[in-house]
PDB file of C-alpha atoms in Angstrom:
ATOM      1  CA  MET Q 389      12.122 -10.103  -3.462  1.00  0.00           C
ATOM      2  CA  MET Q 390       8.977 -12.124  -3.664  1.00  0.00           C
ATOM      3  CA  PHE Q 391       8.263 -13.899  -6.961  1.00  0.00           C
ATOM      4  CA  GLU Q 392       4.793 -14.905  -8.117  1.00  0.00           C
ATOM      5  CA  THR Q 393       3.468 -16.332 -11.366  1.00  0.00           C
ATOM      6  CA  GLY Q 394       0.349 -15.379 -13.244  1.00  0.00           C
ATOM      7  CA  ARG Q 395      -1.258 -14.792 -16.610  1.00  0.00           C
ATOM      8  CA  VAL Q 396      -1.411 -11.439 -18.426  1.00  0.00           C
ATOM      9  CA  GLN Q 397      -5.016 -10.207 -18.704  1.00  0.00           C
ATOM     10  CA  LYS Q 398      -4.484  -6.897 -20.506  1.00  0.00           C
ATOM     11  CA  ILE Q 399      -1.770  -4.401 -21.431  1.00  0.00           C
ATOM     12  CA  GLU Q 400      -2.010  -0.603 -21.170  1.00  0.00           C
ATOM     13  CA  GLN Q 401       0.747   1.969 -21.723  1.00  0.00           C
ATOM     14  CA  GLY Q 402       3.731  -0.203 -20.802  1.00  0.00           C
ATOM     15  CA  LYS Q 403       1.963  -1.856 -17.889  1.00  0.00           C
ATOM     16  CA  ALA Q 404       0.576  -5.355 -17.770  1.00  0.00           C
ATOM     17  CA  PHE Q 405      -2.337  -6.450 -15.618  1.00  0.00           C
ATOM     18  CA  VAL Q 406      -1.499  -9.934 -14.358  1.00  0.00           C
ATOM     19  CA  ALA Q 407      -4.063 -12.304 -12.821  1.00  0.00           C
ATOM     20  CA  MET Q 408      -2.710 -14.531 -10.053  1.00  0.00           C
ATOM     21  CA  THR Q 409      -4.245 -17.062  -7.727  1.00  0.00           C
ATOM     22  CA  PRO Q 410      -4.010 -15.877  -4.111  1.00  0.00           C
ATOM     23  CA  ASN Q 411      -1.648 -17.880  -1.928  1.00  0.00           C
ATOM     24  CA  ALA Q 412      -1.291 -18.165   1.863  1.00  0.00           C
ATOM     25  CA  ALA Q 413       0.798 -14.979   2.042  1.00  0.00           C
ATOM     26  CA  CYS Q 414      -2.063 -12.964   0.512  1.00  0.00           C
ATOM     27  CA  ALA Q 415      -4.150 -13.480   3.651  1.00  0.00           C
ATOM     28  CA  HIS Q 416      -1.560 -11.575   5.710  1.00  0.00           C
ATOM     29  CA  CYS Q 417      -0.551  -9.020   3.083  1.00  0.00           C
ATOM     30  CA  HIS Q 418      -1.035  -5.347   3.893  1.00  0.00           C
ATOM     31  CA  ALA Q 419       0.023  -3.828   0.588  1.00  0.00           C
ATOM     32  CA  GLY Q 420      -3.454  -2.997  -0.604  1.00  0.00           C
ATOM     33  CA  SER Q 421      -2.289  -0.526  -3.211  1.00  0.00           C
ATOM     34  CA  ILE Q 422      -0.413  -3.161  -5.199  1.00  0.00           C
ATOM     35  CA  CYS Q 423      -3.244  -5.522  -6.123  1.00  0.00           C
ATOM     36  CA  HIS Q 424      -6.998  -5.962  -5.974  1.00  0.00           C
ATOM     37  CA  ALA Q 425      -9.262  -8.994  -5.890  1.00  0.00           C
ATOM     38  CA  GLU Q 426     -11.372  -9.926  -8.873  1.00  0.00           C
ATOM     39  CA  GLY Q 427     -13.359 -13.107  -8.344  1.00  0.00           C
ATOM     40  CA  ASP Q 428     -11.037 -15.960  -7.329  1.00  0.00           C
ATOM     41  CA  ALA Q 429      -7.949 -14.147  -8.634  1.00  0.00           C
ATOM     42  CA  ILE Q 430      -5.987 -11.062  -7.694  1.00  0.00           C
ATOM     43  CA  ILE Q 431      -4.983  -8.575 -10.365  1.00  0.00           C
ATOM     44  CA  ILE Q 432      -1.580  -6.911 -10.131  1.00  0.00           C
ATOM     45  CA  GLU Q 433      -0.513  -3.942 -12.234  1.00  0.00           C
ATOM     46  CA  ALA Q 434       3.129  -4.603 -13.128  1.00  0.00           C
ATOM     47  CA  ALA Q 435       5.778  -2.797 -15.150  1.00  0.00           C
ATOM     48  CA  ASP Q 436       6.406  -4.582 -18.446  1.00  0.00           C
ATOM     49  CA  PRO Q 437      10.043  -4.224 -19.583  1.00  0.00           C
ATOM     50  CA  LEU Q 438       9.864  -7.468 -21.617  1.00  0.00           C
ATOM     51  CA  GLY Q 439       6.968  -6.624 -23.944  1.00  0.00           C
ATOM     52  CA  VAL Q 440       4.591  -9.425 -22.954  1.00  0.00           C
ATOM     53  CA  LYS Q 441       1.383 -10.308 -24.791  1.00  0.00           C
ATOM     54  CA  VAL Q 442      -2.096 -11.002 -23.479  1.00  0.00           C
ATOM     55  CA  ASN Q 443      -2.578 -14.545 -22.110  1.00  0.00           C
ATOM     56  CA  GLN Q 444       1.144 -15.235 -21.595  1.00  0.00           C
ATOM     57  CA  ALA Q 445       2.292 -16.821 -18.344  1.00  0.00           C
ATOM     58  CA  VAL Q 446       4.780 -14.547 -16.544  1.00  0.00           C
ATOM     59  CA  GLU Q 447       6.801 -14.253 -13.345  1.00  0.00           C
ATOM     60  CA  VAL Q 448       6.363 -11.041 -11.336  1.00  0.00           C
ATOM     61  CA  ALA Q 449       8.847  -9.716  -8.748  1.00  0.00           C
ATOM     62  CA  ILE Q 450       7.479  -7.733  -5.796  1.00  0.00           C
ATOM     63  CA  SER Q 451       9.832  -6.012  -3.363  1.00  0.00           C
ATOM     64  CA  GLU Q 452       9.216  -7.090   0.243  1.00  0.00           C
ATOM     65  CA  ASP Q 453      10.965  -3.961   1.578  1.00  0.00           C
ATOM     66  CA  ASN Q 454       8.500  -1.714  -0.212  1.00  0.00           C
ATOM     67  CA  MET Q 455       5.581  -3.753   1.112  1.00  0.00           C
ATOM     68  CA  LEU Q 456       6.947  -3.309   4.639  1.00  0.00           C
ATOM     69  CA  LYS Q 457       7.299   0.462   4.166  1.00  0.00           C
ATOM     70  CA  ALA Q 458       3.758   0.701   2.832  1.00  0.00           C
ATOM     71  CA  SER Q 459       2.426  -1.315   5.779  1.00  0.00           C
ATOM     72  CA  PHE Q 460       4.144   1.010   8.252  1.00  0.00           C
ATOM     73  CA  VAL Q 461       2.719   4.102   6.577  1.00  0.00           C
ATOM     74  CA  VAL Q 462      -0.799   2.661   6.385  1.00  0.00           C
ATOM     75  CA  TYR Q 463      -0.904   1.294   9.952  1.00  0.00           C
ATOM     76  CA  GLY Q 464       1.897   2.914  11.941  1.00  0.00           C
ATOM     77  CA  ILE Q 465       1.511   6.578  11.012  1.00  0.00           C
ATOM     78  CA  PRO Q 466      -2.218   6.795  11.921  1.00  0.00           C
ATOM     79  CA  LEU Q 467      -1.580   5.027  15.238  1.00  0.00           C
ATOM     80  CA  ILE Q 468       1.269   7.387  16.105  1.00  0.00           C
ATOM     81  CA  ALA Q 469      -0.857  10.391  15.059  1.00  0.00           C
ATOM     82  CA  LEU Q 470      -3.741   9.182  17.250  1.00  0.00           C
ATOM     83  CA  MET Q 471      -1.499   8.862  20.293  1.00  0.00           C
ATOM     84  CA  CYS Q 472       0.239  12.218  19.686  1.00  0.00           C
ATOM     85  CA  GLY Q 473      -3.126  13.917  19.285  1.00  0.00           C
ATOM     86  CA  MET Q 474      -4.361  12.364  22.518  1.00  0.00           C
ATOM     87  CA  PHE Q 475      -1.292  13.503  24.449  1.00  0.00           C
ATOM     88  CA  ALA Q 476      -1.496  17.014  22.987  1.00  0.00           C
ATOM     89  CA  GLY Q 477      -5.198  17.123  23.826  1.00  0.00           C
ATOM     90  CA  GLN Q 478      -4.506  15.940  27.352  1.00  0.00           C
ATOM     91  CA  TYR Q 479      -1.905  18.659  27.830  1.00  0.00           C
ATOM     92  CA  LEU Q 480      -4.177  21.379  26.457  1.00  0.00           C
ATOM     93  CA  GLY Q 481      -7.130  19.982  28.392  1.00  0.00           C
ATOM     94  CA  LYS Q 482      -5.268  20.167  31.694  1.00  0.00           C
ATOM     95  CA  ARG Q 483      -4.503  23.807  31.015  1.00  0.00           C
ATOM     96  CA  ALA Q 484      -8.162  24.523  30.150  1.00  0.00           C
ATOM     97  CA  GLY Q 485      -9.571  22.307  32.926  1.00  0.00           C
ATOM     98  CA  VAL Q 486     -11.492  19.968  30.570  1.00  0.00           C
ATOM     99  CA  GLU Q 487      -9.297  16.937  29.884  1.00  0.00           C
ATOM    100  CA  ASN Q 488     -11.408  14.234  28.249  1.00  0.00           C
ATOM    101  CA  ILE Q 489     -13.009  16.184  25.432  1.00  0.00           C
ATOM    102  CA  TYR Q 490      -9.665  17.670  24.376  1.00  0.00           C
ATOM    103  CA  GLU Q 491      -8.072  14.200  24.330  1.00  0.00           C
ATOM    104  CA  ILE Q 492     -10.845  12.817  22.151  1.00  0.00           C
ATOM    105  CA  VAL Q 493     -10.890  15.742  19.730  1.00  0.00           C
ATOM    106  CA  GLY Q 494      -7.082  15.912  19.572  1.00  0.00           C
ATOM    107  CA  GLY Q 495      -6.716  12.169  19.042  1.00  0.00           C
ATOM    108  CA  PHE Q 496      -9.325  11.841  16.332  1.00  0.00           C
ATOM    109  CA  GLY Q 497      -8.298  15.134  14.724  1.00  0.00           C
ATOM    110  CA  CYS Q 498      -4.697  14.001  14.286  1.00  0.00           C
ATOM    111  CA  PHE Q 499      -5.902  10.526  13.294  1.00  0.00           C
ATOM    112  CA  GLY Q 500      -8.007  12.056  10.515  1.00  0.00           C
ATOM    113  CA  LEU Q 501      -5.165  14.294   9.335  1.00  0.00           C
ATOM    114  CA  SER Q 502      -2.860  11.284   9.162  1.00  0.00           C
ATOM    115  CA  PHE Q 503      -5.093   9.781   6.473  1.00  0.00           C
ATOM    116  CA  LEU Q 504      -4.432  12.809   4.293  1.00  0.00           C
ATOM    117  CA  PHE Q 505      -0.719  12.089   4.685  1.00  0.00           C
ATOM    118  CA  VAL Q 506      -1.268   8.393   3.888  1.00  0.00           C
ATOM    119  CA  ARG Q 507      -3.222   9.311   0.761  1.00  0.00           C
ATOM    120  CA  PHE Q 508      -0.472  11.726  -0.349  1.00  0.00           C
ATOM    121  CA  TYR Q 509       2.243   9.138   0.370  1.00  0.00           C
ATOM    122  CA  ASN Q 510       0.323   6.460  -1.543  1.00  0.00           C
ATOM    123  CA  HIS Q 511       0.188   8.738  -4.584  1.00  0.00           C
ATOM    124  CA  LEU Q 512       3.970   9.304  -4.415  1.00  0.00           C
ATOM    125  CA  PHE Q 513       4.641   5.619  -3.689  1.00  0.00           C
ATOM    126  CA  GLN Q 514       2.767   4.464  -6.789  1.00  0.00           C
ATOM    127  CA  GLN Q 515       4.588   6.918  -9.059  1.00  0.00           C
ATOM    128  CA  HIS Q 516       8.077   5.579  -8.318  1.00  0.00           C
ATOM    129  CA  LEU Q 517       8.967   2.815 -10.744  1.00  0.00           C
ATOM    130  CA  ASN Q 518      11.139   0.930  -8.218  1.00  0.00           C
ATOM    131  CA  ASN Q 519       8.093   0.501  -5.914  1.00  0.00           C
ATOM    132  CA  GLN Q 520       6.015  -1.290  -8.530  1.00  0.00           C
ATOM    133  CA  PRO Q 521       5.907  -5.002  -9.279  1.00  0.00           C
ATOM    134  CA  VAL Q 522       7.963  -5.881 -12.365  1.00  0.00           C
ATOM    135  CA  ILE Q 523       7.608  -8.728 -14.845  1.00  0.00           C
ATOM    136  CA  THR Q 524      10.934 -10.568 -14.756  1.00  0.00           C
ATOM    137  CA  LYS Q 525      10.343 -13.627 -16.930  1.00  0.00           C
ATOM    138  CA  ILE Q 526       8.020 -14.999 -19.599  1.00  0.00           C
ATOM    139  CA  LEU Q 527       7.170 -18.583 -18.716  1.00  0.00           C
ATOM    140  CA  PRO Q 528       6.507 -21.364 -21.256  1.00  0.00           C
TER     141      PRO Q 528
END
C-alpha cells in the first residue's frame, strides 16, 4: 500500500475528492484513471468510510498491486495486440502474396481493437471498491 496525505476538496455520494501535492512518484505513475491534475495539485477520488468533512486533512491508501495491473492493461495489452496483429497479417500476407500491407493493417487493426478492451476494463476496474483509493485516517 502507498499512503499519501491531502485535503478534502468536496464530497459527493460517499466519495471524497482529495487534493494532494504531487511527489516524485507521480512523475513515473501510470495509473491515469485514479487521479487528475488540477493546477499545482492532483485530485484523487477516494472512498470515504470515515465520514470526512470538506477541508479536513486526511491520509489516503492506494494499492500498488492495482496500479501495476492497470499499467499492464494500459501499456502491455495494446503492445501484445499490435505484435499479434502483425504476425497474423504476415501469415495471411504470405498466403496472399502481399506481406507488408497485411502486416500494417493487421497490426494497427488489433492495436485499435485493444483500446476497446482497455476502455471496457477501465470501466470494470473503477467499479470495484477494492481498486479505489480509500481514506484511512483523519489527520489533525
